[in-house]
PDB file of C-alpha atoms in Angstrom:
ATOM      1  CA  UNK A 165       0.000   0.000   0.000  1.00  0.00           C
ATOM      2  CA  UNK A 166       1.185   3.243  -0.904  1.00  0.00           C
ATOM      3  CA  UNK A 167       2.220   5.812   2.101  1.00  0.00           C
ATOM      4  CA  UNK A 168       3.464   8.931   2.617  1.00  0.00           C
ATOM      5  CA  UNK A 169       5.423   9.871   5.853  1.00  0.00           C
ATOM      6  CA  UNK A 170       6.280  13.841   6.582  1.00  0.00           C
ATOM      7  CA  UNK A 171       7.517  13.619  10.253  1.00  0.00           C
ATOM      8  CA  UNK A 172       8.193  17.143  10.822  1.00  0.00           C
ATOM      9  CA  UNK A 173       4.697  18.453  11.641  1.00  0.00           C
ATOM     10  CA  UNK A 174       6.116  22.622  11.979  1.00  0.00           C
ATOM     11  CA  UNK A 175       9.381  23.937  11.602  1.00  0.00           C
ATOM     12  CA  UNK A 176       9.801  27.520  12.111  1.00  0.00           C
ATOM     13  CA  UNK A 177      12.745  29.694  11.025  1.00  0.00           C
ATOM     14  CA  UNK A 178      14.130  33.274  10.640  1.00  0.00           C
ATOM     15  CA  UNK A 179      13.544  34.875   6.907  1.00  0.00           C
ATOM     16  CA  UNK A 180      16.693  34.212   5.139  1.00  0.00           C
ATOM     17  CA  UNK A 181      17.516  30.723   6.613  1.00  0.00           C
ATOM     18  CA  UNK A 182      17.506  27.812   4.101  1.00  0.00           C
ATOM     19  CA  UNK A 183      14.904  25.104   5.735  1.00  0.00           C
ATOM     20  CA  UNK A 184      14.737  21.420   4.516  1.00  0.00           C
ATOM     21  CA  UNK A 185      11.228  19.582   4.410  1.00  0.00           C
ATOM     22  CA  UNK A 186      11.288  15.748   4.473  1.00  0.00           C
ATOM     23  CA  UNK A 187       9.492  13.971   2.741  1.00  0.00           C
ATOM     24  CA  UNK A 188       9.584   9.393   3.059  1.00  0.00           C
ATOM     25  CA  UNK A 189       7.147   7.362   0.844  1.00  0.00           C
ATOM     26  CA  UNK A 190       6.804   3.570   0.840  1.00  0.00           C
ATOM     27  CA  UNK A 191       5.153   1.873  -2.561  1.00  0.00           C
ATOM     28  CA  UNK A 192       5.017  -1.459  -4.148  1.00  0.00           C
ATOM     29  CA  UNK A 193       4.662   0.037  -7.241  1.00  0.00           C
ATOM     30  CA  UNK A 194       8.058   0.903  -9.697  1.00  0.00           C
ATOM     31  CA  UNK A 195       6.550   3.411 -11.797  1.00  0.00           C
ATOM     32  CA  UNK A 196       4.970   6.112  -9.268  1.00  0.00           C
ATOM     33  CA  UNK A 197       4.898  10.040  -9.029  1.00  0.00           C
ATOM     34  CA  UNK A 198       6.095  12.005  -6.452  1.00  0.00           C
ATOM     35  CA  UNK A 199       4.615  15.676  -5.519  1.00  0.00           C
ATOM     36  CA  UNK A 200       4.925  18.652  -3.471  1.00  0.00           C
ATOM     37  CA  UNK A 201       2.067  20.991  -2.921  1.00  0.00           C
ATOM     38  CA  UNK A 202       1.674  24.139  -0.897  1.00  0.00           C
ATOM     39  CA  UNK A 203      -0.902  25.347   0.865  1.00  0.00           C
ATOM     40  CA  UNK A 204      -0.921  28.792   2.135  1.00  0.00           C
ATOM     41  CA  UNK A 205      -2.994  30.662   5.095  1.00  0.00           C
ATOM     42  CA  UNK A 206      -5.667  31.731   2.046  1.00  0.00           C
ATOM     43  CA  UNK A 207      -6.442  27.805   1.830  1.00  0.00           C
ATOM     44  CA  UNK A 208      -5.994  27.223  -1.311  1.00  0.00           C
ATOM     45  CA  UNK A 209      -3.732  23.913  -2.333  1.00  0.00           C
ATOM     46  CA  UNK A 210      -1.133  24.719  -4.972  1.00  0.00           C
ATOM     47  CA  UNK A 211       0.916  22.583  -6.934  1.00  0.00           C
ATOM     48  CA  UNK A 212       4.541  22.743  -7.390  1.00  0.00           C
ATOM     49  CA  UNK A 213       6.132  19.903  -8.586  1.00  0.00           C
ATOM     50  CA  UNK A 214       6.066  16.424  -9.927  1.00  0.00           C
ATOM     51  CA  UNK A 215       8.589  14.021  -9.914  1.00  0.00           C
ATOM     52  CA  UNK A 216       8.405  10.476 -12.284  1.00  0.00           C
ATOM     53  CA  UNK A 217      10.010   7.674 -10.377  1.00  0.00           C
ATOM     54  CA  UNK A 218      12.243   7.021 -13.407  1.00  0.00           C
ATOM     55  CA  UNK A 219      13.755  10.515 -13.847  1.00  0.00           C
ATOM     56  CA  UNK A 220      16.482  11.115 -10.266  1.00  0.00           C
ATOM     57  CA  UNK A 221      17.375  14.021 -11.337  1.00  0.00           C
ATOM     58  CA  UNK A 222      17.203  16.826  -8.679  1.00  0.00           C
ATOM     59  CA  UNK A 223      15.309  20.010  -9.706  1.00  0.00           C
ATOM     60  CA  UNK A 224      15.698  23.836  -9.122  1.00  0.00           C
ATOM     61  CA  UNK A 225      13.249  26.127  -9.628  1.00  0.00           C
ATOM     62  CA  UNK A 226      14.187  29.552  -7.988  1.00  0.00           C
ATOM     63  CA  UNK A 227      14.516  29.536  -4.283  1.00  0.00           C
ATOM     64  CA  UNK A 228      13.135  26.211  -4.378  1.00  0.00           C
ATOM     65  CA  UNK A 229      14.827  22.746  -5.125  1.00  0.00           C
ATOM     66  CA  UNK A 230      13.678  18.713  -4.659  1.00  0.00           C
ATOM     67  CA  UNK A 231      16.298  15.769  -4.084  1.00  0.00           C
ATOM     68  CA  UNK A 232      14.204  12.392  -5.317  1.00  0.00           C
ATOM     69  CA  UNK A 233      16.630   9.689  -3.678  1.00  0.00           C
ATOM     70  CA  UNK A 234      14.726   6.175  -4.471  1.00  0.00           C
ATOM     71  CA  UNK A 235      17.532   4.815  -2.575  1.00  0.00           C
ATOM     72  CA  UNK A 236      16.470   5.807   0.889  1.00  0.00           C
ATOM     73  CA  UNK A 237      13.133   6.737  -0.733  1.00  0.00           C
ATOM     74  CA  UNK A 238      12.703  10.050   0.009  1.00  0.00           C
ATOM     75  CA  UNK A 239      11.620  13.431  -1.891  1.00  0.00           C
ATOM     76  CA  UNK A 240      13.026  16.281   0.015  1.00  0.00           C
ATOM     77  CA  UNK A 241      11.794  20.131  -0.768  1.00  0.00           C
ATOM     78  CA  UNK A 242      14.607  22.293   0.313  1.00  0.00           C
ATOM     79  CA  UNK A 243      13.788  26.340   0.257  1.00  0.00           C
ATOM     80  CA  UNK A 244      17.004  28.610  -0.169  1.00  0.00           C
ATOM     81  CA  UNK A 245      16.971  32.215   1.496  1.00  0.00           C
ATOM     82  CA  UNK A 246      13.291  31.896   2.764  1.00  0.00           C
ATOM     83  CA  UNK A 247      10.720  34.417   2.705  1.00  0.00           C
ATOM     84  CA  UNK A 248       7.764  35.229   5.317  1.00  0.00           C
ATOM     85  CA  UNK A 249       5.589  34.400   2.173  1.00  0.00           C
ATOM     86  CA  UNK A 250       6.885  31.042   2.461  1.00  0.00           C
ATOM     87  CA  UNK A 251       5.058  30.391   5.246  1.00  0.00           C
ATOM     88  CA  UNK A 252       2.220  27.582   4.862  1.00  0.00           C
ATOM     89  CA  UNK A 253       2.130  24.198   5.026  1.00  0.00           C
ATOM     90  CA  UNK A 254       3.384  22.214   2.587  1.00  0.00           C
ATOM     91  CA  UNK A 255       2.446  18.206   1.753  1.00  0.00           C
ATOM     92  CA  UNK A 256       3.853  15.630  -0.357  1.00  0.00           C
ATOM     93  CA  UNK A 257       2.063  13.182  -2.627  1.00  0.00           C
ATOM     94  CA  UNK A 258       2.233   9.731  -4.252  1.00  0.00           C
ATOM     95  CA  UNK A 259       0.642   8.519  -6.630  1.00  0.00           C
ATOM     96  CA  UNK A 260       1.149   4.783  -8.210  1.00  0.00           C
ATOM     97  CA  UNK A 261       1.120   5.287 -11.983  1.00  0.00           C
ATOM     98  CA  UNK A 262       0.206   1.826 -13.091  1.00  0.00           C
ATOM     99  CA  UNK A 263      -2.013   0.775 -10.654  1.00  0.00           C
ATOM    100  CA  UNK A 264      -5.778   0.510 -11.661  1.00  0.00           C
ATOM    101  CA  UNK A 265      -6.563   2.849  -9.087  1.00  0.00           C
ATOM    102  CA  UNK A 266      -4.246   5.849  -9.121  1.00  0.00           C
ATOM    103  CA  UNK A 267      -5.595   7.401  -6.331  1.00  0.00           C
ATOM    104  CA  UNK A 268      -2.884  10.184  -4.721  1.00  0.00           C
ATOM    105  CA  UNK A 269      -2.187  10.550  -1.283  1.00  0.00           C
ATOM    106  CA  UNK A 270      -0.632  12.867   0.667  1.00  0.00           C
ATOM    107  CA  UNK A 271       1.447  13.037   3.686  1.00  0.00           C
ATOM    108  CA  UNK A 272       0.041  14.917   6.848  1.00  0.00           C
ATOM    109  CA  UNK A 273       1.834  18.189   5.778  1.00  0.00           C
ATOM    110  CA  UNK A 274       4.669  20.253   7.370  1.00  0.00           C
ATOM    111  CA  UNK A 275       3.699  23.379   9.002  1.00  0.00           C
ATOM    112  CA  UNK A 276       6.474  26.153   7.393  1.00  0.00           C
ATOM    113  CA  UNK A 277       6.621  29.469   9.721  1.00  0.00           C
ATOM    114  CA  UNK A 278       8.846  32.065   8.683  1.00  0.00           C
ATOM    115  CA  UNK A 279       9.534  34.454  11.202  1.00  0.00           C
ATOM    116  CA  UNK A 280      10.809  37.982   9.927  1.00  0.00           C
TER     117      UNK A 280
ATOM    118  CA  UNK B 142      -6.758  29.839 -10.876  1.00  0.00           C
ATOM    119  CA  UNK B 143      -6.597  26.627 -11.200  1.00  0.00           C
ATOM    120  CA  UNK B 144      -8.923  26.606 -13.378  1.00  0.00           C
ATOM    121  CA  UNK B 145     -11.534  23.828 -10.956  1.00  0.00           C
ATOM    122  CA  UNK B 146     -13.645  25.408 -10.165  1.00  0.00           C
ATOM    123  CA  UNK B 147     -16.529  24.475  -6.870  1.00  0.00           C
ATOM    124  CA  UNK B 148     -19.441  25.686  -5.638  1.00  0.00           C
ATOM    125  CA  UNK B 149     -20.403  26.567  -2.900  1.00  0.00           C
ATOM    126  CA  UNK B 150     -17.453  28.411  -1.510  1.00  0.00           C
ATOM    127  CA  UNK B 151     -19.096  28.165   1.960  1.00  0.00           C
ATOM    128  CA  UNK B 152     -22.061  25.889   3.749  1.00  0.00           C
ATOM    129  CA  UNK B 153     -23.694  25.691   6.956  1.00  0.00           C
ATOM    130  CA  UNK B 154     -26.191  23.414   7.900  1.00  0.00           C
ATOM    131  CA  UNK B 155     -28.146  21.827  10.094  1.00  0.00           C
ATOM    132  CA  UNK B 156     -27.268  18.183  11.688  1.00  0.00           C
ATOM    133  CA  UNK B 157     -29.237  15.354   9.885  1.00  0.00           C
ATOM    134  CA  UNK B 158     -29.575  17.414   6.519  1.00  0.00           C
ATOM    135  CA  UNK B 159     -28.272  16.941   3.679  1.00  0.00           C
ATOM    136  CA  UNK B 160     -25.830  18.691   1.197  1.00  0.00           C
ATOM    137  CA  UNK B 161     -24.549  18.315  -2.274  1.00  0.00           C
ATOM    138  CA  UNK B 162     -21.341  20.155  -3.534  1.00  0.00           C
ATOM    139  CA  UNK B 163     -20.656  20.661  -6.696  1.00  0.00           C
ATOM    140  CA  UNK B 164     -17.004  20.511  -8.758  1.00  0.00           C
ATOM    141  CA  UNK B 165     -16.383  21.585 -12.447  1.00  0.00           C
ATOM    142  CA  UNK B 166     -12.878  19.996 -13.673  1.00  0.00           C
ATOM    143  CA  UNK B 167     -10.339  22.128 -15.935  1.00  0.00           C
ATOM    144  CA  UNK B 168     -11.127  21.830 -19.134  1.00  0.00           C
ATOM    145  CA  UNK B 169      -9.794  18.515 -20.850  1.00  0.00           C
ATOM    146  CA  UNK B 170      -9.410  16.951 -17.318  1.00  0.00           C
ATOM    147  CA  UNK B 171     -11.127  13.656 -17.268  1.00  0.00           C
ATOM    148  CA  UNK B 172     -10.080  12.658 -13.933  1.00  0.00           C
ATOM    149  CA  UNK B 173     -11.632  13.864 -10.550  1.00  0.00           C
ATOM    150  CA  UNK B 174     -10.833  13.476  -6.510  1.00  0.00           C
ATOM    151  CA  UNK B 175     -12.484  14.783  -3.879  1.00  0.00           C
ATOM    152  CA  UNK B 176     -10.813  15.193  -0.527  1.00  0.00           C
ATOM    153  CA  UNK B 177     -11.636  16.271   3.025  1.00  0.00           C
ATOM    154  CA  UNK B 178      -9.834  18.624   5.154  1.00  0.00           C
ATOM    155  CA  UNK B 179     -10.626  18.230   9.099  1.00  0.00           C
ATOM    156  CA  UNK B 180      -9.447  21.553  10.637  1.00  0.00           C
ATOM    157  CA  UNK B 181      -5.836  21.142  10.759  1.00  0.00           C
ATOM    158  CA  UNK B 182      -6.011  17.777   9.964  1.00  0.00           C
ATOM    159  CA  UNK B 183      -4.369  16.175   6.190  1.00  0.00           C
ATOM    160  CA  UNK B 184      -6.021  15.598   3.062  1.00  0.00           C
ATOM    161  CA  UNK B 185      -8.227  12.674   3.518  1.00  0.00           C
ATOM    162  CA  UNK B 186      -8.912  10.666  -0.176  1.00  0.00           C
ATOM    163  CA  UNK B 187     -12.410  10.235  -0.390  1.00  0.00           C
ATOM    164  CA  UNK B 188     -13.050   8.751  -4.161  1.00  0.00           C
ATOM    165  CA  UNK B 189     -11.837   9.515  -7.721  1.00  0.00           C
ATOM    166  CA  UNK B 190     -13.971   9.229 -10.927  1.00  0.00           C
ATOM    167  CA  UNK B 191     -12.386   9.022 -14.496  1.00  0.00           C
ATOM    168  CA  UNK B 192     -14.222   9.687 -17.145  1.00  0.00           C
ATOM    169  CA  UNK B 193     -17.776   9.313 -15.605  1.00  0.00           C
ATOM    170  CA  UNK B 194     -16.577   5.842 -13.511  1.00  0.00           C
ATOM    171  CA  UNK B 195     -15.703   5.331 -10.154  1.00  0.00           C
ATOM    172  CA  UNK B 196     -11.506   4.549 -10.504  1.00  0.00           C
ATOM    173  CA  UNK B 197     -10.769   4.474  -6.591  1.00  0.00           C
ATOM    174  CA  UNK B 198     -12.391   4.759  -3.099  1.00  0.00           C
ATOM    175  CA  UNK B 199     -10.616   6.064   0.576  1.00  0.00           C
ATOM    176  CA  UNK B 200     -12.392   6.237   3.667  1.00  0.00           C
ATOM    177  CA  UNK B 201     -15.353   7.502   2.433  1.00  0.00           C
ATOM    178  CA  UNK B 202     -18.592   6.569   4.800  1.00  0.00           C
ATOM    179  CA  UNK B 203     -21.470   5.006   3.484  1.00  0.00           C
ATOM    180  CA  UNK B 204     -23.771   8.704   4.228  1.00  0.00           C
ATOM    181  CA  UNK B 205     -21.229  10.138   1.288  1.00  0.00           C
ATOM    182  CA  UNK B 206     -21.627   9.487  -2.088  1.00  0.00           C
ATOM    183  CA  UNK B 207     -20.336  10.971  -5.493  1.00  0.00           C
ATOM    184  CA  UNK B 208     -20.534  10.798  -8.989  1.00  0.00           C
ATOM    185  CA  UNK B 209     -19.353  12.365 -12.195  1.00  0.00           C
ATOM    186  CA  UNK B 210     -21.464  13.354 -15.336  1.00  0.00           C
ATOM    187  CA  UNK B 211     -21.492  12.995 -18.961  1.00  0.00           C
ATOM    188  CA  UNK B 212     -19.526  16.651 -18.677  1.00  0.00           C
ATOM    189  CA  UNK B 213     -17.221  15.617 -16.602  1.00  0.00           C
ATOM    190  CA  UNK B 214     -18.712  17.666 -13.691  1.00  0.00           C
ATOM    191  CA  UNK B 215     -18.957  16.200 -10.414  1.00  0.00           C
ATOM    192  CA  UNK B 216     -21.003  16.121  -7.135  1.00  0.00           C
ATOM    193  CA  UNK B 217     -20.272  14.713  -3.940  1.00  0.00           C
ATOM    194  CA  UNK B 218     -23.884  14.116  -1.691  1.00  0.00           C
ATOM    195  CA  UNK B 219     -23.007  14.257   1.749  1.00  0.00           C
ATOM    196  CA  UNK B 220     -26.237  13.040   4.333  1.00  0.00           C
ATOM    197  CA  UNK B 221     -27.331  12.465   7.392  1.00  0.00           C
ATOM    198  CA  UNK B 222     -24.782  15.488   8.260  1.00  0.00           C
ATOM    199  CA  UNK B 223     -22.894  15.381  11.784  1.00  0.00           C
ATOM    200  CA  UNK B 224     -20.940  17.788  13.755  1.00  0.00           C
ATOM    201  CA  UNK B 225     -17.883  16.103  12.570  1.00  0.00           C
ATOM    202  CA  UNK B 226     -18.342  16.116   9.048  1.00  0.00           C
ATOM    203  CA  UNK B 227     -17.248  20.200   9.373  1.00  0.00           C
ATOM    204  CA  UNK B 228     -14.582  20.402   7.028  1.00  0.00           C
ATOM    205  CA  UNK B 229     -13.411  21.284   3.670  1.00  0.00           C
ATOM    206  CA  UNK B 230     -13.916  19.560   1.203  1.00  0.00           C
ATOM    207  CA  UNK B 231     -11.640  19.676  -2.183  1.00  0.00           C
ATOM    208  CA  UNK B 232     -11.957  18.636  -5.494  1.00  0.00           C
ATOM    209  CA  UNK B 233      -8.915  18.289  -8.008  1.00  0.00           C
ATOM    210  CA  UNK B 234      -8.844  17.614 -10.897  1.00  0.00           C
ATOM    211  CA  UNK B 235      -5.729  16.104 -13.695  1.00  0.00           C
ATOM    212  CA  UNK B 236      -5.478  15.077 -16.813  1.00  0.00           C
ATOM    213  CA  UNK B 237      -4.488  11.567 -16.733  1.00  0.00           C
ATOM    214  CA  UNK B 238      -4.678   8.991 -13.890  1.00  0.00           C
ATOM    215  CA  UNK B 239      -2.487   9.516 -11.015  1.00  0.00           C
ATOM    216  CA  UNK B 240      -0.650  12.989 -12.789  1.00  0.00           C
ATOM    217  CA  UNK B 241      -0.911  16.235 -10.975  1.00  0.00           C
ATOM    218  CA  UNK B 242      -3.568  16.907  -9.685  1.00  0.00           C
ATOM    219  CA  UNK B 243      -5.234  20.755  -9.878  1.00  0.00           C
ATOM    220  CA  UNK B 244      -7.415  21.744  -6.692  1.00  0.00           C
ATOM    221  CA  UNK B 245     -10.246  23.949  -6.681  1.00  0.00           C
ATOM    222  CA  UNK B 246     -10.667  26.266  -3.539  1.00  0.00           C
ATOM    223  CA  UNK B 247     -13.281  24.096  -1.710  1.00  0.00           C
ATOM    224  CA  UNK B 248     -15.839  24.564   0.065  1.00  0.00           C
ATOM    225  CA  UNK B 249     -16.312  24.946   3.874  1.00  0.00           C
ATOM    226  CA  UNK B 250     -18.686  23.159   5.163  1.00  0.00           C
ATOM    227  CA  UNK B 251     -19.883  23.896   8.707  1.00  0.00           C
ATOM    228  CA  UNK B 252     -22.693  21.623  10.253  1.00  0.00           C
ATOM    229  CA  UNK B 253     -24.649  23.187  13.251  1.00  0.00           C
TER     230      UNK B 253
END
């Protein structure tokens, strides 16, 4: 069964410190997709990223970066130089691509506070 | 945007009633979730529809039920409403199976 495990519930941290979100999955499945999405005080769930199980390759987008290690299967969101708007709380998501049933799941979310 | 759009944006309601929210999917979406928010709680999977069937069910209790229409639109019936069915409720919506999935901005739903 497919599970997502985010085991820091809040981290708070002074603007302009780089913070690390973790972010463990466990699935049978070998062809799955990983995701970070953010949700902000406003309540709305945004996405920012999807990850293929096949493609390793760490990403950079901005501030923002993602280190997909299937090794120790984990999907870590790591935000440089953060920003009081950074504050919200942020969940990861799996979904198993070749299952019948794609269904995707999320983790119980991290709780970002950026304090200025 | 995120181009899902669901109505209504808020609900309150009596215990024992009964409530029916509505989700319209971005276009060329065929696939559909629906997921409840407890206050500061996770996103609970209630069921997915692709394509006007049923692809995948969570924890959803037997008072809920959903389904999706020849448009794609969906509707999630939610009766015999308790206290702690106060929530939001989300809809997303992607493309394919199991892709990224695009959430509309809920709808609160407070039972009295």
């Amino acid at each position: 069964a497919q599970k997502v495990t985010q085991a820091q519930t809040e981290i708070s941290v002074v603007e302009k410190e780089d913070v690390t979100l973790d972010c463990v999955y466990e699935t049978r499945d070998t062809t799955y997709y990983l995701f970070w999405y953010k949700q902000p005080p406003s309540g709305e769930l945004v996405f920012l990223i999807r990850r293929n199980s096949f493609d390793e390759q760490n990403e950079i987008s901005g501030r923002y970066s993602w280190n997909f290690q299937k090794s120790t299967s984990s999907f870590n969101f790591t935000i440089t130089a953060s920003q009081v708007v950074d504050s919200a709380v942020y969940f990861c998501a799996l979904s198993e691509a070749r299952s019948s049933a794609s269904k995707i799941i999320f983790g119980s979310g991290t709780r970002l506070s950026i304090r200025p | 945007d995120s181009g899902v759009t669901q109505t209504p944006k808020h609900l309150i309601t009596a215990t024992g009633q009964r409530v029916t929210l509505r989700c319209s999917p971005r276009s060329g979406d065929l696939s559909v979730y629906w997921y409840q928010q407890s206050l500061d709680q996770g996103l609970q999977f209630l069921i997915q529809y692709y394509n006007g069937e049923e692809r995948a069910k969570g924890n959803i209790l037997e008072r809920f039920s959903a389904q999706q229409f020849p448009d794609l639109h969906s509707e999630l019936n939610l009766s015999s409403l308790e206290l702690g069915d106060s929530a939001l409720y989300f809809c997303a919506s992607s493309v394919e199976d199991g892709t990224e999935a695009f959430f509309g901005q809920g709808t609160r739903l407070t039972v009295v």
